[in-house]
CSV table of C-alpha atoms and ligand atoms in Angstrom, one decimal:
chain,number,residue,atom,x,y,z
A,1,ASN,CA,12.3,-19.2,12.6
A,2,ARG,CA,8.9,-17.8,12.8
A,3,ARG,CA,8.7,-14.5,10.8
A,4,GLU,CA,6.6,-11.7,12.2
A,5,PRO,CA,3.7,-11.0,9.8
A,6,VAL,CA,3.6,-7.6,8.1
A,7,VAL,CA,0.2,-6.0,7.9
A,8,SER,CA,-0.4,-3.0,5.7
A,9,VAL,CA,-3.7,-1.1,6.1
A,10,LEU,CA,-4.8,0.4,2.8
A,11,LEU,CA,-8.4,1.0,4.0
A,12,ASP,CA,-9.2,4.1,6.0
A,13,PRO,CA,-8.3,3.2,9.6
A,14,ASP,CA,-11.8,4.1,10.3
A,15,TRP,CA,-12.8,1.6,7.6
A,16,ALA,CA,-16.4,2.7,7.3
A,17,SER,CA,-15.9,6.4,7.1
A,18,GLY,CA,-15.2,7.4,3.5
A,19,SER,CA,-16.5,4.8,1.1
A,20,LEU,CA,-19.4,3.6,3.3
A,21,VAL,CA,-20.9,7.1,3.1
A,22,ASP,CA,-20.5,7.2,-0.7
A,23,ASP,CA,-21.9,3.7,-1.0
A,24,VAL,CA,-24.9,4.4,1.2
A,25,ARG,CA,-25.7,7.7,-0.6
A,26,ARG,CA,-25.5,6.1,-3.9
A,27,GLY,CA,-27.0,2.8,-3.0
A,28,LEU,CA,-29.8,3.6,-0.5
A,29,GLY,CA,-30.4,7.1,-2.0
A,30,GLY,CA,-31.3,5.7,-5.4
A,31,PHE,CA,-33.5,3.0,-7.0
A,32,PRO,CA,-33.4,0.1,-6.9
A,33,ARG,CA,-32.1,0.4,-3.3
A,34,THR,CA,-28.8,-1.4,-2.8
A,35,LEU,CA,-26.0,-1.8,-0.3
A,36,PRO,CA,-22.7,-3.4,-1.5
A,37,PRO,CA,-21.9,-6.7,0.1
A,38,LYS,CA,-18.5,-5.7,1.3
A,39,TRP,CA,-20.2,-3.9,4.2
A,40,LEU,CA,-21.5,-7.3,5.4
A,41,TYR,CA,-18.1,-8.2,6.7
A,42,ASP,CA,-17.5,-6.3,9.9
A,43,ASP,CA,-16.3,-8.5,12.8
A,44,ARG,CA,-19.7,-9.8,13.5
A,45,GLY,CA,-20.5,-10.4,9.8
A,46,SER,CA,-17.2,-12.2,9.3
A,47,GLU,CA,-18.1,-14.5,12.2
A,48,LEU,CA,-21.6,-15.1,10.8
A,49,PHE,CA,-20.1,-15.9,7.4
A,50,ASP,CA,-17.8,-18.4,9.0
A,51,ARG,CA,-20.8,-20.1,10.5
A,52,ILE,CA,-22.5,-20.1,7.1
A,53,THR,CA,-19.6,-22.1,5.7
A,54,ARG,CA,-20.3,-24.8,8.3
A,55,LEU,CA,-24.0,-25.1,7.5
A,56,PRO,CA,-25.2,-28.4,6.0
A,57,GLU,CA,-27.1,-26.6,3.3
A,58,TYR,CA,-24.2,-24.4,2.2
A,59,TYR,CA,-22.3,-26.8,-0.1
A,60,PRO,CA,-19.8,-24.5,-1.8
A,61,THR,CA,-17.2,-24.5,1.0
A,62,GLU,CA,-16.8,-28.2,1.2
A,63,ALA,CA,-17.0,-28.7,-2.5
A,64,GLU,CA,-14.2,-26.2,-3.1
A,65,ARG,CA,-12.1,-27.6,-0.2
A,66,ALA,CA,-12.3,-31.1,-1.9
A,67,LEU,CA,-11.3,-29.7,-5.3
A,68,ILE,CA,-8.3,-27.8,-3.8
A,69,ALA,CA,-7.2,-30.9,-1.9
A,70,ALA,CA,-7.5,-33.1,-5.0
A,71,HIS,CA,-5.5,-30.8,-7.2
A,72,ALA,CA,-3.1,-28.9,-4.9
A,73,ASP,CA,0.0,-30.8,-6.0
A,74,GLU,CA,-0.9,-30.3,-9.6
A,75,ILE,CA,-1.3,-26.6,-9.0
A,76,VAL,CA,2.1,-26.4,-7.4
A,77,THR,CA,3.7,-28.2,-10.4
A,78,LEU,CA,1.8,-26.3,-13.1
A,79,THR,CA,2.4,-22.8,-11.6
A,80,GLY,CA,5.9,-23.0,-10.1
A,81,ALA,CA,4.8,-20.1,-8.0
A,82,ASP,CA,6.7,-18.9,-4.9
A,83,THR,CA,4.1,-16.2,-3.9
A,84,VAL,CA,0.5,-17.0,-3.0
A,85,VAL,CA,-1.8,-14.0,-3.0
A,86,GLU,CA,-5.4,-14.5,-1.7
A,87,LEU,CA,-8.1,-12.0,-2.4
A,88,GLY,CA,-11.0,-11.8,0.1
A,89,SER,CA,-9.0,-14.2,2.2
A,90,GLY,CA,-11.1,-14.2,5.4
A,91,THR,CA,-9.7,-16.9,7.7
A,92,SER,CA,-7.7,-18.5,4.8
A,93,ASP,CA,-9.1,-21.8,6.0
A,94,LYS,CA,-9.3,-23.7,2.7
A,95,THR,CA,-6.1,-22.0,1.4
A,96,ARG,CA,-4.1,-23.9,4.0
A,97,THR,CA,-4.4,-27.0,1.9
A,98,LEU,CA,-2.9,-25.1,-1.0
A,99,LEU,CA,-0.2,-23.6,1.2
A,100,ASP,CA,0.6,-27.0,2.6
A,101,ALA,CA,1.2,-28.3,-0.9
A,102,PHE,CA,3.5,-25.4,-1.9
A,103,SER,CA,5.3,-25.6,1.4
A,104,SER,CA,6.0,-29.3,1.3
A,105,ALA,CA,7.4,-28.8,-2.3
A,106,GLY,CA,9.7,-26.3,-0.7
A,107,ALA,CA,8.4,-23.7,-3.1
A,108,LEU,CA,6.7,-21.2,-0.8
A,109,ASP,CA,8.3,-17.8,0.0
A,110,ARG,CA,5.5,-15.4,0.6
A,111,PHE,CA,1.8,-15.4,1.4
A,112,VAL,CA,-0.2,-12.2,0.8
A,113,PRO,CA,-3.8,-12.4,2.2
A,114,VAL,CA,-6.0,-9.4,1.3
A,115,ASP,CA,-9.3,-8.7,3.1
A,116,VAL,CA,-11.5,-5.8,4.3
A,117,SER,CA,-11.9,-7.4,7.8
A,118,GLU,CA,-8.8,-6.3,9.8
A,119,ALA,CA,-9.4,-8.4,12.9
A,120,THR,CA,-10.0,-11.6,10.9
A,121,LEU,CA,-6.9,-10.9,8.8
A,122,ARG,CA,-4.6,-10.2,11.7
A,123,THR,CA,-5.7,-13.5,13.4
A,124,ALA,CA,-5.2,-15.5,10.2
A,125,ALA,CA,-1.8,-13.8,9.5
A,126,ALA,CA,-0.6,-14.7,13.0
A,127,GLU,CA,-1.7,-18.3,12.7
A,128,LEU,CA,-0.2,-18.8,9.3
A,129,ALA,CA,3.2,-17.3,10.3
A,130,GLU,CA,3.1,-19.9,13.2
A,131,ARG,CA,2.2,-22.8,11.0
A,132,TYR,CA,4.7,-22.1,8.2
A,133,PRO,CA,8.1,-21.2,9.7
A,134,GLY,CA,10.2,-19.2,7.2
A,135,LEU,CA,7.1,-18.0,5.4
A,136,LEU,CA,6.8,-14.2,5.0
A,137,VAL,CA,3.2,-13.2,5.5
A,138,GLU,CA,2.5,-9.8,4.0
A,139,ALA,CA,-1.2,-9.2,4.8
A,140,VAL,CA,-3.1,-6.3,3.2
A,141,VAL,CA,-6.2,-4.8,4.8
A,142,GLY,CA,-7.8,-3.7,1.6
A,143,ASP,CA,-10.6,-3.9,-1.0
A,144,PHE,CA,-9.8,-6.3,-3.9
A,145,THR,CA,-11.7,-4.1,-6.3
A,146,LEU,CA,-9.6,-1.0,-5.4
A,147,HIS,CA,-6.2,-2.1,-4.3
A,148,LEU,CA,-4.9,-4.6,-6.9
A,149,GLY,CA,-2.3,-2.1,-8.0
A,150,HIS,CA,-0.9,-1.7,-4.4
A,151,LEU,CA,-0.1,-5.4,-3.7
A,152,PRO,CA,3.5,-6.3,-2.9
A,153,ALA,CA,5.5,-6.6,-6.1
A,154,GLY,CA,7.8,-9.4,-7.3
A,155,GLY,CA,7.8,-13.2,-7.1
A,156,ARG,CA,6.1,-15.7,-9.3
A,157,LYS,CA,2.6,-15.4,-8.3
A,158,ILE,CA,-0.6,-17.3,-8.0
A,159,VAL,CA,-3.6,-15.2,-7.1
A,160,ALA,CA,-6.3,-17.3,-5.4
A,161,PHE,CA,-9.8,-15.8,-5.5
A,162,LEU,CA,-11.9,-18.5,-3.9
A,163,GLY,CA,-15.3,-19.2,-2.4
A,164,GLY,CA,-17.3,-17.9,-5.3
A,165,THR,CA,-16.7,-14.4,-4.1
A,166,ILE,CA,-16.4,-13.2,-7.7
A,167,GLY,CA,-20.1,-13.9,-8.0
A,168,ASN,CA,-20.8,-10.9,-5.8
A,169,LEU,CA,-19.8,-8.6,-8.7
A,170,TYR,CA,-22.1,-7.5,-11.4
A,171,VAL,CA,-21.2,-8.7,-14.9
A,172,GLU,CA,-19.6,-5.4,-15.9
A,173,GLU,CA,-17.7,-5.1,-12.6
A,174,ARG,CA,-16.5,-8.6,-13.1
A,175,ALA,CA,-15.0,-7.8,-16.5
A,176,ALA,CA,-13.3,-4.7,-15.0
A,177,PHE,CA,-12.0,-6.7,-12.1
A,178,LEU,CA,-10.6,-9.5,-14.2
A,179,GLY,CA,-9.0,-6.9,-16.6
A,180,ALA,CA,-7.4,-5.1,-13.6
A,181,LEU,CA,-6.2,-8.4,-12.2
A,182,ALA,CA,-4.6,-9.3,-15.5
A,183,ASP,CA,-3.0,-5.9,-15.6
A,184,SER,CA,-1.6,-6.3,-12.1
A,185,LEU,CA,0.1,-9.6,-13.0
A,186,ALA,CA,3.2,-10.4,-15.0
A,187,PRO,CA,3.1,-12.9,-17.9
A,188,GLY,CA,3.5,-16.4,-16.4
A,189,ASP,CA,1.6,-15.5,-13.2
A,190,PHE,CA,-1.6,-17.5,-12.4
A,191,VAL,CA,-5.0,-17.0,-11.1
A,192,LEU,CA,-7.0,-19.7,-9.2
A,193,LEU,CA,-10.6,-18.9,-9.3
A,194,GLY,CA,-13.4,-20.6,-7.3
A,195,THR,CA,-16.9,-20.2,-8.7
A,196,ASP,CA,-20.2,-21.7,-7.8
A,197,LEU,CA,-22.1,-23.3,-10.7
A,198,VAL,CA,-25.7,-23.1,-12.0
A,199,LYS,CA,-27.8,-25.8,-10.4
A,200,SER,CA,-31.4,-26.5,-9.3
A,201,SER,CA,-33.0,-23.5,-7.7
A,202,ASP,CA,-34.1,-25.7,-4.8
A,203,ARG,CA,-30.5,-26.4,-3.7
A,204,LEU,CA,-29.5,-22.8,-4.3
A,205,ILE,CA,-32.4,-21.4,-2.2
A,206,ALA,CA,-31.7,-23.9,0.6
A,207,ALA,CA,-28.1,-22.7,0.6
A,208,TYR,CA,-29.1,-19.1,1.0
A,209,ASP,CA,-32.1,-19.6,3.3
A,210,ASP,CA,-30.8,-22.0,5.8
A,211,SER,CA,-33.0,-23.6,8.4
A,212,GLN,CA,-31.1,-22.1,11.3
A,213,GLY,CA,-31.5,-18.5,9.9
A,214,VAL,CA,-27.8,-17.8,10.0
A,215,THR,CA,-27.9,-16.4,6.4
A,216,ARG,CA,-30.8,-14.1,7.3
A,217,GLU,CA,-28.8,-12.8,10.3
A,218,PHE,CA,-25.8,-12.3,8.1
A,219,VAL,CA,-27.7,-10.3,5.4
A,220,THR,CA,-29.5,-8.3,8.1
A,221,ASN,CA,-26.2,-7.4,9.6
A,222,ALA,CA,-25.8,-4.8,6.8
A,223,LEU,CA,-28.4,-2.7,8.6
A,224,HIS,CA,-26.6,-3.0,11.9
A,225,VAL,CA,-23.4,-1.8,10.2
A,226,VAL,CA,-25.1,1.3,8.9
A,227,ASN,CA,-26.7,1.9,12.2
A,228,ARG,CA,-23.4,1.7,14.1
A,229,GLU,CA,-21.1,3.4,11.6
A,230,LEU,CA,-23.5,6.2,10.4
A,231,GLY,CA,-25.8,6.6,13.3
A,232,ALA,CA,-28.8,5.3,11.3
A,233,ASP,CA,-32.0,4.1,12.9
A,234,PHE,CA,-32.9,1.1,10.9
A,235,ASP,CA,-35.3,-1.1,12.8
A,236,ALA,CA,-33.9,-4.5,11.7
A,237,GLY,CA,-37.0,-6.3,13.1
A,238,SER,CA,-39.3,-4.5,10.5
A,239,PHE,CA,-37.5,-6.1,7.6
A,240,SER,CA,-37.9,-9.6,6.3
A,241,TYR,CA,-35.2,-11.6,4.4
A,242,VAL,CA,-36.1,-12.3,0.8
A,243,PRO,CA,-33.6,-14.5,-1.1
A,244,PHE,CA,-34.6,-15.6,-4.6
A,245,TRP,CA,-33.1,-17.2,-7.7
A,246,ASP,CA,-33.1,-14.9,-10.8
A,247,PRO,CA,-33.1,-17.4,-13.7
A,248,HIS,CA,-32.4,-14.8,-16.4
A,249,MET,CA,-29.3,-13.4,-14.7
A,250,GLU,CA,-28.5,-16.8,-13.2
A,251,ARG,CA,-27.8,-15.4,-9.8
A,252,MET,CA,-29.1,-15.5,-6.2
A,253,ASP,CA,-30.5,-12.1,-5.3
A,254,LEU,CA,-30.5,-11.5,-1.5
A,255,ARG,CA,-32.8,-8.7,-0.3
A,256,LEU,CA,-34.3,-7.2,2.8
A,257,ARG,CA,-38.0,-6.1,2.5
A,258,SER,CA,-39.5,-3.3,4.6
A,259,GLU,CA,-42.7,-4.8,6.0
A,260,MET,CA,-44.2,-1.4,6.8
A,261,PRO,CA,-43.9,2.1,5.4
A,262,GLN,CA,-41.1,3.8,7.3
A,263,ARG,CA,-38.7,6.7,7.4
A,264,VAL,CA,-35.1,5.9,8.1
A,265,ARG,CA,-32.6,8.5,9.2
A,266,ILE,CA,-28.9,8.1,8.3
A,267,PRO,CA,-27.2,11.1,9.8
A,268,GLY,CA,-23.6,10.1,8.9
A,269,ALA,CA,-24.6,10.1,5.2
A,270,ASP,CA,-26.8,13.2,5.6
A,271,LEU,CA,-29.6,11.1,4.2
A,272,GLN,CA,-33.2,10.3,5.1
A,273,ILE,CA,-35.1,7.7,3.1
A,274,ASP,CA,-38.8,6.8,3.0
A,275,LEU,CA,-39.4,3.1,2.4
A,276,ALA,CA,-42.8,1.9,1.2
A,277,SER,CA,-44.3,-1.2,2.6
A,278,GLY,CA,-42.9,-4.0,0.6
A,279,GLU,CA,-40.0,-2.0,-0.7
A,280,GLU,CA,-36.7,-4.0,-1.0
A,281,ILE,CA,-33.1,-3.3,-0.5
A,282,ARG,CA,-30.7,-5.6,-2.4
A,283,VAL,CA,-27.8,-6.5,-0.2
A,284,GLU,CA,-26.0,-9.1,-2.2
A,285,ILE,CA,-26.0,-11.0,-5.5
A,286,SER,CA,-24.3,-14.3,-5.8
A,287,THR,CA,-23.9,-15.2,-9.5
A,288,LYS,CA,-23.7,-18.8,-10.6
A,289,PHE,CA,-21.5,-19.8,-13.6
A,290,ARG,CA,-21.3,-22.2,-16.4
A,291,PRO,CA,-17.9,-23.6,-17.5
A,292,ASP,CA,-18.1,-22.2,-21.0
A,293,GLY,CA,-19.0,-18.8,-19.8
A,294,LEU,CA,-16.2,-18.8,-17.3
A,295,ARG,CA,-13.7,-19.7,-19.9
A,296,ALA,CA,-15.0,-17.0,-22.2
A,297,GLU,CA,-14.8,-14.3,-19.4
A,298,LEU,CA,-11.2,-15.3,-18.4
A,299,THR,CA,-10.1,-15.3,-22.0
A,300,ALA,CA,-11.7,-11.9,-22.7
A,301,ALA,CA,-9.7,-10.5,-19.7
A,302,GLY,CA,-6.4,-11.7,-21.1
A,303,PHE,CA,-6.0,-15.1,-19.3
A,304,ALA,CA,-5.4,-18.5,-20.8
A,305,VAL,CA,-7.3,-21.2,-19.1
A,306,ASP,CA,-5.1,-24.1,-18.2
A,307,GLN,CA,-7.5,-26.3,-16.1
A,308,LEU,CA,-11.1,-26.2,-15.0
A,309,TRP,CA,-11.8,-28.8,-12.3
A,310,SER,CA,-15.3,-29.4,-11.2
A,311,ASP,CA,-17.5,-31.8,-9.2
A,312,GLY,CA,-20.6,-30.5,-11.1
A,313,ASP,CA,-21.5,-28.1,-8.2
A,314,PHE,CA,-18.5,-25.9,-8.0
A,315,ALA,CA,-15.5,-25.1,-10.3
A,316,LEU,CA,-11.9,-24.4,-9.6
A,317,THR,CA,-10.2,-22.8,-12.6
A,318,LEU,CA,-6.5,-22.3,-13.1
A,319,ALA,CA,-5.6,-19.7,-15.7
A,320,ARG,CA,-2.3,-18.1,-16.8
A,321,ARG,CA,-1.7,-14.5,-17.5
B,1,AVJ,C1,-18.6,-15.2,0.3
B,1,AVJ,C2,-19.7,-14.2,-1.5
B,1,AVJ,C3,-19.0,-16.4,-1.8
B,1,AVJ,O1,-22.1,-15.6,-2.3
B,1,AVJ,O2,-22.2,-17.6,-1.4
B,1,AVJ,C4,-23.2,-16.7,1.7
B,1,AVJ,C5,-21.6,-15.0,0.6
B,1,AVJ,N1,-23.9,-14.8,1.3
B,1,AVJ,N2,-24.4,-16.7,2.0
B,1,AVJ,C6,-21.8,-16.4,-1.4
B,1,AVJ,C7,-22.9,-15.5,1.2
B,1,AVJ,C8,-24.9,-15.5,1.8
B,1,AVJ,C9,-20.9,-15.9,-0.3
B,1,AVJ,N3,-19.6,-15.4,-0.8
């Protein structure tokens, strides 16, 4: 009894129209120049990210997969959840290990994957409905920073937020997000948070500046998205990719640097910007954490940390609302 997945679209059907314009005006119109990372994940960007997760230098995916596999049964027992929500679910690849554990315990009723990439989400929803007969897949095309209040209600929930994606948020956004997440949950619900940990800058830089140049292509894709969606004329070839480790903020900072003075027109945002030679646009940050800091942030947001599993590189934290 395969159940047909339900897909609700909370983003503008023309996903880029509204908030991309605002983000571009605010981010590219001001200083320092920025573009929020969620615009990296159009269909091409989602595909490039998928390739990143298979690069030898990009350790987080396999580290997290191993932690999930090692602790999945414990997570099922500790949480007693019947509904698994996944924020920023992408292909839900690693989550299958968790779903397998819930499903073989006979405990799984519903899976709610949430992602901005509609095509990726639809494919994943169809595959999961196939793989787990009887499971209700209620997919949500949405932005996890905006739509927590609109997720399906009911059930005993575990909200998985994996891959270190929370590291994309700035510290004040992180506190707001965790607070909103706590507010959206009932007492006794759980969050499972995957976070990358602080480590040597050599390994971090290798992970974000891979030898095949996939990450460079992924970050540069932000310019192609603005070109396509807003009719801009970014010449991607005149930018170089500048990833660096910021030791004070303990985060990777991924930027594109204009290698020449240039004027860029962005008609869809009614904007024109002049970039100096050497001027940079920050496209993504990827914050790295320390276990004590993680515990403190979760506690401050109203969660009680049950378990923090780590291999020294990556951490998987189970916390209770
Ligand atoms: C999907 C946000 C977790 O920060 O490591 C990978 C994105 N960017 N390589 C990360 C990313 C460049 C990734 N997250």
